[in-house]
Amino acid sequence: MSGPSTHARLLRLLRDRGPQSRAELGDLVELSRTRIGAELDRLTELGLIEEAGLAESRGGRRPAVVRINSGLRFAGVNVGATSVDVAVTDGELHVLEHIAEEIDVREGPDHVLGRVTYLIGKLRDQGHLPQLHGLGIGLPGPVSFRDGVPYAPPIMPGWDQFPVRDNLTRELGCPVLVDNDVNVMALGEQHVGVARTSEDFLFVKIGTGVGCGIVVNGEVYRGANGSAGDIGHIQVEEDGPACGCGNLGCLEALFSGAALARAALAVASSGESPFLAVRLQERGILAATDVADALAAGDPVAGRLVREGGRRVGLVLAGLVSFFNPDLIVIGGGVARIGHVLLAEIRSAVYRRSLPLATNNLPLVVSELGETSGVIGAARMISDLVYR
Amino acid sequence: MSGPSTHARLLRLLRDRGPQSRAELGDLVELSRTRIGAELDRLTELGLIEEAGLAESRGGRRPAVVRINSGLRFAGVNVGATSVDVAVTDGELHVLEHIAEEIDVREGPDHVLGRVTYLIGKLRDQGHLPQLHGLGIGLPGPVSFRDGVPYAPPIMPGWDQFPVRDNLTRELGCPVLVDNDVNVMALGEQHVGVARTSEDFLFVKIGTGVGCGIVVNGEVYRGANGSAGDIGHIQVEEDGPACGCGNLGCLEALFSGAALARAALAVASSGESPFLAVRLQERGILAATDVADALAAGDPVAGRLVREGGRRVGLVLAGLVSFFNPDLIVIGGGVARIGHVLLAEIRSAVYRRSLPLATNNLPLVVSELGETSGVIGAARMISDLVYR
DNA sequence: ACACTTTTGTCCAAGACCGACAGAAGTTAC
DNA sequence: GTAACTTCTGTCGGTCTTGGACAAAAGTGT
């Protein structure tokens, strides 16, 4: 209930604002310098911070700067449907290494997590990784944050109830936190992306599926069962297409990476879109990126698909804006890379359908971080635990 | 950011759990009894608490009980479209007086607030009101909570930007807080209603309009501009009827007290519903309550109207459940009094359309407090400020 | 009458915290 | 080059907070 301790506040300040002198810390924290000095001694003792030499004089004695111990390392992992991103950061969350690997999440937790620990082990052997102080990992499905365990994830067969956190903790010997991918991506946007100054915002991921990370009062909101933000199965069309979840007309069935690929196949086969028909002939298969390419090439049918989809996402978001009144919406995920045609359509639907009061000064932007937001967010999540 | 002070925690404990001995408080608060004793002395000094004699022995010395000063009085006010409720409570938020008065909110703030202060003055003159320590008031429209000022309220012409809080503070000489009516009703449900053990829940008010109070981590969530919970204008039908807000197919245009009255008039005039036709003949006008009566009398058309409406509310709530994952939904407001036919339809739509994970153990109930929730919530709101 | 329990107030020591002070290490004015 | 001034850091002593121990008060049960 109580706010962060002095301990935690100093560490997070040093993490987020970089090295600081004792005097600067005194201005930033409303405590006496004496108290701060004592706390810094304790943190040095613990090996969490270190001296970082002297800064330039500002007209008097040169300030002695302290910083997060430069030997600290966090790992941020983001698991997607078809890929894994592993990043290693220093204690200030700067990315030192970033490895992306193609992998099918359906191969199961043993294989995927094995790759993760292998990649981290490789970095360690290269000497880049003195010691890991914590690992955060985001998974593309519902996760019980408290237990660190996936919970009936639709696109991750074999992962249900697998003790991801405990396994990784045992394997790596450091604290581990597991969360939904949209939550860690939202955290990433808050840490280094467009959401740096936001208190209440939404991170909407349009990838293979559609999900949403919710930040309330600067903290990830997970809901009563940890399933908050699962907007992919909100109904947008009464008698729309069947969805994997068993219902009709879900957003995800109408617009998502998977839905877009299906629609592309349909318009390619029917000949409506010559561009996509050629693509299908060449590759034998179509993905959402092919629709993006068709759009860029001026294909009118691709434009229609994207605009229709954007309108549907916009309709759902309009409702959420009225309900939640965020100060920002960030759109991310693979499909978001389609760019401004999609964004314009979403914007138009949201602004048309939400109350003026709620859309006043509501920026609606595409994430600029891409995959980075996930790994940084995951590292940020575990650093919050370590700097506590 | 920091949690509630010891000061506040003791006061709220005494408010919510009634008189307690020092030893009991020691068990409830994780602080030494010494510390608690010192704090209690200070609170006695301030006149906020008082000794309340000795309780029964439990095998040893009889405990000396302290309680909230019995002279403390809070006022809770809830303004509806056509009525005002004023309650006076003691410091433990027990309602001592409750006056309801028919009033048209469109007569403007001077008149309505004048009646409020008049009613409170009358109670004071009767000697029931030693001194007012704070007043909370809920208004049926958007309110800037920070400024205590209504913000472009659709059904309260003349109230826009009227300095409600400052006016009442000047008039009554005590702290005043102003909020949206759904927010204070949600607080009331949390304090004495079904939501007592809920951390994240929704209070959905279906009255003249439709609105929603959101509680996150036990506290009212107001959003970036204070307009969170405005779900009346979420679209449920693409080409539905026109709404006062300028859009088509808003929930409020399809189902609300006002919409139900309109629909009743239509089916009465067309002769579809003989029951309502008779009622119209008798009274010359129809309200939502007439539909409830028709339903109770077994009128099939009224049943259709209620079920259709319930389905639409349920559809919107289904989306919000997926997004927000509450641990409880409370339905309140005048139209909610229609009862189980409406509730059954809402439930069915929500359970059918939301993810199983989110609806697991999700109670969806009608408020049992009625108008009381508003006034108690308003008093609770201001008491949180005073016990701070 | 006696042993035991529960509750309360008091006392004391440990620790948190702040302001003041002084010294260290610069810069600027002359 | 020196004196005066600035900025920064460490230390010291005093005040306030806090919790544990203790003892007294006020009961119950045998």
Short mmCIF file of C-alpha atoms in Angstrom, two decimals, chain A residues 72-377:
data_model
loop_
_atom_site.label_atom_id
_atom_site.label_comp_id
_atom_site.label_asym_id
_atom_site.label_seq_id
_atom_site.Cartn_x
_atom_site.Cartn_y
_atom_site.Cartn_z
CA LEU A 72 24.37 -5.18 -13.31
CA ARG A 73 22.62 -7.05 -16.10
CA PHE A 74 18.95 -7.64 -16.81
CA ALA A 75 17.47 -9.85 -19.50
CA GLY A 76 14.28 -8.91 -21.33
CA VAL A 77 12.59 -11.62 -23.37
CA ASN A 78 9.59 -11.26 -25.64
CA VAL A 79 8.05 -14.39 -27.08
CA GLY A 80 5.90 -13.96 -30.19
CA ALA A 81 3.91 -16.50 -32.14
CA THR A 82 6.81 -17.12 -34.53
CA SER A 83 9.81 -15.45 -32.95
CA VAL A 84 11.71 -14.81 -29.75
CA ASP A 85 13.53 -11.63 -28.87
CA VAL A 86 16.18 -11.69 -26.16
CA ALA A 87 17.90 -8.54 -24.98
CA VAL A 88 20.46 -7.95 -22.27
CA THR A 89 20.57 -4.53 -20.68
CA ASP A 90 22.70 -2.85 -18.08
CA GLY A 91 21.25 -1.64 -14.82
CA GLU A 92 20.03 1.55 -16.50
CA LEU A 93 18.12 -0.55 -19.03
CA HIS A 94 20.30 0.33 -22.00
CA VAL A 95 20.21 -2.53 -24.47
CA LEU A 96 23.66 -4.10 -24.78
CA GLU A 97 22.74 -7.13 -26.87
CA HIS A 98 19.63 -7.98 -28.83
CA ILE A 99 19.11 -11.33 -30.49
CA ALA A 100 16.01 -12.17 -32.50
CA GLU A 101 15.38 -15.74 -33.50
CA GLU A 102 12.71 -17.37 -35.61
CA ILE A 103 10.93 -19.95 -33.50
CA ASP A 104 7.50 -21.52 -33.42
CA VAL A 105 5.91 -21.03 -30.02
CA ARG A 106 3.85 -24.16 -30.63
CA GLU A 107 6.97 -26.27 -30.23
CA GLY A 108 6.28 -25.98 -26.53
CA PRO A 109 7.85 -24.43 -23.45
CA ASP A 110 10.74 -26.86 -23.15
CA HIS A 111 12.04 -26.05 -26.58
CA VAL A 112 11.38 -22.31 -26.51
CA LEU A 113 12.66 -21.70 -23.00
CA GLY A 114 15.60 -23.95 -23.80
CA ARG A 115 16.51 -21.63 -26.64
CA VAL A 116 16.16 -18.65 -24.37
CA THR A 117 18.52 -20.06 -21.75
CA TYR A 118 20.89 -21.22 -24.48
CA LEU A 119 21.06 -17.73 -25.98
CA ILE A 120 21.66 -16.18 -22.58
CA GLY A 121 24.28 -18.79 -21.82
CA LYS A 122 26.04 -17.99 -25.11
CA LEU A 123 26.20 -14.32 -24.20
CA ARG A 124 27.57 -15.25 -20.81
CA ASP A 125 30.30 -17.37 -22.38
CA GLN A 126 31.25 -14.49 -24.64
CA GLY A 127 31.95 -12.57 -21.48
CA HIS A 128 29.29 -10.00 -22.13
CA LEU A 129 27.25 -11.16 -19.20
CA PRO A 130 29.06 -10.94 -15.87
CA GLN A 131 26.02 -12.03 -13.92
CA LEU A 132 22.29 -11.84 -14.49
CA HIS A 133 20.36 -9.94 -11.85
CA GLY A 134 16.93 -10.67 -13.19
CA LEU A 135 14.91 -11.69 -16.21
CA GLY A 136 11.53 -10.51 -17.45
CA ILE A 137 9.61 -12.39 -20.10
CA GLY A 138 6.46 -11.62 -22.07
CA LEU A 139 4.31 -14.39 -23.55
CA PRO A 140 1.66 -14.10 -26.29
CA GLY A 141 -1.29 -15.24 -24.20
CA PRO A 142 -2.98 -14.99 -20.83
CA VAL A 143 -0.57 -15.29 -17.91
CA SER A 144 -1.17 -15.51 -14.21
CA PHE A 145 1.28 -12.82 -13.23
CA ARG A 146 1.26 -13.86 -9.59
CA ASP A 147 2.19 -17.44 -10.35
CA GLY A 148 4.30 -16.82 -13.43
CA VAL A 149 2.32 -19.41 -15.37
CA PRO A 150 0.42 -19.27 -18.71
CA TYR A 151 -3.26 -19.81 -18.36
CA ALA A 152 -5.10 -21.64 -21.19
CA PRO A 153 -3.28 -19.73 -23.95
CA PRO A 154 -5.06 -20.24 -27.31
CA ILE A 155 -2.02 -19.88 -29.55
CA MET A 156 0.45 -21.65 -27.25
CA PRO A 157 -0.59 -25.28 -27.07
CA GLY A 158 1.43 -27.18 -24.51
CA TRP A 159 2.17 -24.13 -22.40
CA ASP A 160 -0.95 -24.31 -20.25
CA GLN A 161 0.05 -24.21 -16.58
CA PHE A 162 3.71 -24.72 -17.42
CA PRO A 163 5.73 -23.22 -14.53
CA VAL A 164 7.65 -20.74 -16.66
CA ARG A 165 8.86 -18.56 -13.80
CA ASP A 166 9.99 -21.33 -11.52
CA ASN A 167 11.73 -23.12 -14.36
CA LEU A 168 13.68 -20.07 -15.46
CA THR A 169 14.50 -19.12 -11.88
CA ARG A 170 15.98 -22.56 -11.30
CA GLU A 171 17.81 -22.53 -14.62
CA LEU A 172 19.29 -19.04 -14.27
CA GLY A 173 19.45 -18.53 -10.53
CA CYS A 174 17.98 -15.05 -10.60
CA PRO A 175 14.57 -13.40 -10.08
CA VAL A 176 12.14 -13.91 -12.96
CA LEU A 177 8.80 -12.28 -13.78
CA VAL A 178 6.38 -13.52 -16.44
CA ASP A 179 3.63 -11.44 -18.00
CA ASN A 180 1.45 -11.06 -21.04
CA ASP A 181 3.30 -9.63 -24.03
CA VAL A 182 1.06 -6.57 -24.34
CA ASN A 183 1.74 -5.65 -20.74
CA VAL A 184 5.50 -5.69 -21.16
CA MET A 185 5.19 -3.80 -24.44
CA ALA A 186 3.11 -1.16 -22.70
CA LEU A 187 5.80 -0.89 -20.03
CA GLY A 188 8.41 -0.52 -22.74
CA GLU A 189 6.50 2.34 -24.34
CA GLN A 190 6.23 3.96 -20.95
CA HIS A 191 9.93 3.61 -20.33
CA VAL A 192 11.47 4.81 -23.57
CA GLY A 193 8.62 5.32 -26.02
CA VAL A 194 5.84 7.81 -26.62
CA ALA A 195 4.12 7.03 -23.33
CA ARG A 196 6.88 8.43 -21.14
CA THR A 197 4.66 11.14 -19.70
CA SER A 198 1.43 9.16 -19.67
CA GLU A 199 -0.33 8.02 -16.54
CA ASP A 200 -3.36 6.24 -18.04
CA PHE A 201 -2.85 4.84 -21.51
CA LEU A 202 -3.55 1.88 -23.73
CA PHE A 203 -1.09 -0.11 -25.77
CA VAL A 204 -2.97 -1.90 -28.53
CA LYS A 205 -1.11 -4.71 -30.21
CA ILE A 206 -2.35 -5.86 -33.58
CA GLY A 207 -0.32 -8.93 -34.45
CA THR A 208 -1.39 -12.47 -35.11
CA GLY A 209 -4.11 -11.68 -32.57
CA VAL A 210 -5.27 -8.45 -30.99
CA GLY A 211 -4.60 -7.50 -27.38
CA CYS A 212 -4.28 -4.46 -25.22
CA GLY A 213 -2.03 -3.44 -22.34
CA ILE A 214 -3.64 -1.13 -19.82
CA VAL A 215 -1.69 1.30 -17.67
CA VAL A 216 -3.53 2.98 -14.79
CA ASN A 217 -1.80 5.53 -12.58
CA GLY A 218 1.48 4.62 -14.19
CA GLU A 219 1.16 0.93 -13.37
CA VAL A 220 0.08 -2.06 -15.43
CA TYR A 221 -3.50 -3.00 -14.67
CA ARG A 222 -4.18 -6.73 -14.85
CA GLY A 223 -7.75 -7.04 -13.61
CA ALA A 224 -9.32 -9.49 -11.21
CA ASN A 225 -8.03 -12.63 -12.94
CA GLY A 226 -5.15 -11.10 -14.82
CA SER A 227 -7.05 -11.26 -18.09
CA ALA A 228 -7.70 -7.53 -18.50
CA GLY A 229 -6.99 -6.13 -21.95
CA ASP A 230 -8.22 -9.14 -23.87
CA ILE A 231 -10.01 -7.08 -26.49
CA GLY A 232 -9.51 -9.44 -29.41
CA HIS A 233 -12.81 -11.12 -28.75
CA ILE A 234 -15.03 -8.10 -28.40
CA GLN A 235 -17.87 -8.38 -30.88
CA VAL A 236 -17.93 -5.86 -33.72
CA GLU A 237 -20.34 -7.51 -36.10
CA GLU A 238 -23.46 -9.27 -34.96
CA ASP A 239 -23.31 -12.07 -37.48
CA GLY A 240 -19.69 -11.78 -38.43
CA PRO A 241 -17.31 -14.61 -39.24
CA ALA A 242 -16.69 -17.40 -36.76
CA CYS A 243 -13.77 -16.95 -34.40
CA GLY A 244 -11.56 -19.58 -32.85
CA CYS A 245 -13.06 -18.70 -29.49
CA GLY A 246 -16.43 -20.07 -30.56
CA ASN A 247 -18.24 -16.77 -31.00
CA LEU A 248 -19.16 -14.78 -34.10
CA GLY A 249 -17.87 -11.43 -35.25
CA CYS A 250 -14.94 -11.00 -32.85
CA LEU A 251 -12.55 -8.17 -33.65
CA GLU A 252 -9.74 -10.67 -34.02
CA ALA A 253 -11.72 -12.72 -36.55
CA LEU A 254 -12.34 -9.59 -38.59
CA PHE A 255 -9.02 -7.83 -38.34
CA SER A 256 -5.68 -9.18 -37.17
CA GLY A 257 -2.62 -10.64 -38.77
CA ALA A 258 -4.35 -13.97 -39.18
CA ALA A 259 -7.61 -12.47 -40.44
CA LEU A 260 -5.79 -10.23 -42.88
CA ALA A 261 -3.88 -13.20 -44.28
CA ARG A 262 -7.17 -15.08 -44.74
CA ALA A 263 -8.77 -12.11 -46.44
CA ALA A 264 -5.74 -11.74 -48.70
CA LEU A 265 -6.03 -15.36 -49.75
CA ALA A 266 -9.70 -14.84 -50.56
CA VAL A 267 -9.22 -11.78 -52.74
CA ALA A 268 -6.20 -13.37 -54.41
CA SER A 269 -8.08 -16.54 -55.25
CA SER A 270 -11.12 -14.68 -56.49
CA GLY A 271 -8.95 -12.51 -58.66
CA GLU A 272 -10.24 -9.32 -57.08
CA SER A 273 -6.70 -8.30 -56.33
CA PRO A 274 -4.30 -8.97 -59.20
CA PHE A 275 -1.33 -7.93 -57.06
CA LEU A 276 -2.12 -10.48 -54.37
CA ALA A 277 -2.96 -13.13 -56.94
CA VAL A 278 0.55 -12.78 -58.38
CA ARG A 279 2.06 -12.86 -54.91
CA LEU A 280 0.13 -16.00 -54.11
CA GLN A 281 1.38 -17.62 -57.29
CA GLU A 282 4.99 -16.70 -56.44
CA ARG A 283 5.00 -17.76 -52.78
CA GLY A 284 2.17 -20.21 -52.46
CA ILE A 285 1.07 -18.53 -49.26
CA LEU A 286 0.02 -15.04 -48.17
CA ALA A 287 0.67 -13.13 -44.96
CA ALA A 288 -0.47 -9.79 -43.55
CA THR A 289 2.74 -8.21 -44.82
CA ASP A 290 1.68 -9.01 -48.37
CA VAL A 291 -1.40 -6.85 -47.87
CA ALA A 292 0.88 -4.06 -46.67
CA ASP A 293 2.96 -4.48 -49.81
CA ALA A 294 -0.14 -4.48 -52.00
CA LEU A 295 -1.32 -1.32 -50.30
CA ALA A 296 2.03 0.34 -50.89
CA ALA A 297 1.82 -0.71 -54.54
CA GLY A 298 -1.52 1.04 -54.83
CA ASP A 299 -3.73 -2.03 -54.91
CA PRO A 300 -7.28 -0.76 -54.28
CA VAL A 301 -8.59 -4.00 -52.78
CA ALA A 302 -5.79 -4.04 -50.21
CA GLY A 303 -6.74 -0.48 -49.37
CA ARG A 304 -10.30 -1.57 -48.82
CA LEU A 305 -9.24 -4.41 -46.52
CA VAL A 306 -7.05 -2.14 -44.43
CA ARG A 307 -9.62 0.63 -44.20
CA GLU A 308 -12.37 -1.78 -43.23
CA GLY A 309 -10.14 -3.29 -40.60
CA GLY A 310 -9.08 0.09 -39.30
CA ARG A 311 -12.66 1.13 -38.99
CA ARG A 312 -13.44 -1.94 -36.93
CA VAL A 313 -10.49 -1.48 -34.63
CA GLY A 314 -11.51 2.16 -34.34
CA LEU A 315 -15.04 1.23 -33.37
CA VAL A 316 -13.83 -0.95 -30.54
CA LEU A 317 -11.30 1.63 -29.41
CA ALA A 318 -13.96 4.33 -29.51
CA GLY A 319 -15.95 2.40 -26.94
CA LEU A 320 -12.89 1.87 -24.80
CA VAL A 321 -11.99 5.54 -25.00
CA SER A 322 -15.44 6.50 -23.73
CA PHE A 323 -15.14 3.98 -20.95
CA PHE A 324 -11.51 4.39 -19.95
CA ASN A 325 -10.69 7.96 -20.98
CA PRO A 326 -6.97 7.36 -21.59
CA ASP A 327 -4.48 10.16 -22.22
CA LEU A 328 -2.82 8.25 -25.04
CA ILE A 329 -3.28 5.24 -27.30
CA VAL A 330 -0.27 3.51 -28.81
CA ILE A 331 -0.77 1.06 -31.65
CA GLY A 332 1.86 -1.63 -31.99
CA GLY A 333 2.38 -5.16 -33.27
CA GLY A 334 3.24 -6.40 -36.73
CA VAL A 335 0.08 -5.26 -38.49
CA ALA A 336 0.58 -1.72 -37.15
CA ARG A 337 3.53 -1.43 -39.49
CA ILE A 338 1.03 -0.98 -42.34
CA GLY A 339 1.25 2.63 -41.30
CA HIS A 340 -0.70 5.75 -41.89
CA VAL A 341 -3.62 4.40 -43.95
CA LEU A 342 -4.54 2.12 -41.08
CA LEU A 343 -3.86 4.77 -38.46
CA ALA A 344 -5.93 7.38 -40.29
CA GLU A 345 -8.89 5.04 -40.43
CA ILE A 346 -8.62 4.12 -36.75
CA ARG A 347 -8.29 7.77 -35.79
CA SER A 348 -11.27 8.79 -37.85
CA ALA A 349 -13.48 6.10 -36.29
CA VAL A 350 -12.35 6.90 -32.75
CA TYR A 351 -12.78 10.64 -33.08
CA ARG A 352 -16.15 10.25 -34.78
CA ARG A 353 -17.54 7.79 -32.24
CA SER A 354 -16.15 8.97 -28.88
CA LEU A 355 -17.28 11.88 -26.79
CA PRO A 356 -15.42 15.11 -27.47
CA LEU A 357 -14.51 15.36 -23.81
CA ALA A 358 -12.64 12.05 -23.96
CA THR A 359 -10.92 12.64 -27.31
CA ASN A 360 -9.76 16.13 -26.40
CA ASN A 361 -5.99 16.03 -26.71
CA LEU A 362 -5.99 12.26 -27.16
CA PRO A 363 -2.95 11.34 -29.21
CA LEU A 364 -3.34 8.12 -31.15
CA VAL A 365 0.01 7.04 -32.49
CA VAL A 366 1.91 4.09 -33.87
CA SER A 367 4.70 2.71 -31.72
CA GLU A 368 8.13 3.75 -32.92
CA LEU A 369 9.91 1.07 -30.95
CA GLY A 370 8.73 -2.07 -32.69
CA GLU A 371 10.14 -5.21 -31.15
CA THR A 372 12.31 -3.20 -28.81
CA SER A 373 9.34 -2.17 -26.70
CA GLY A 374 8.77 -5.77 -25.63
CA VAL A 375 12.28 -6.58 -24.48
CA ILE A 376 12.83 -3.22 -22.80
CA GLY A 377 9.47 -3.51 -21.08
#
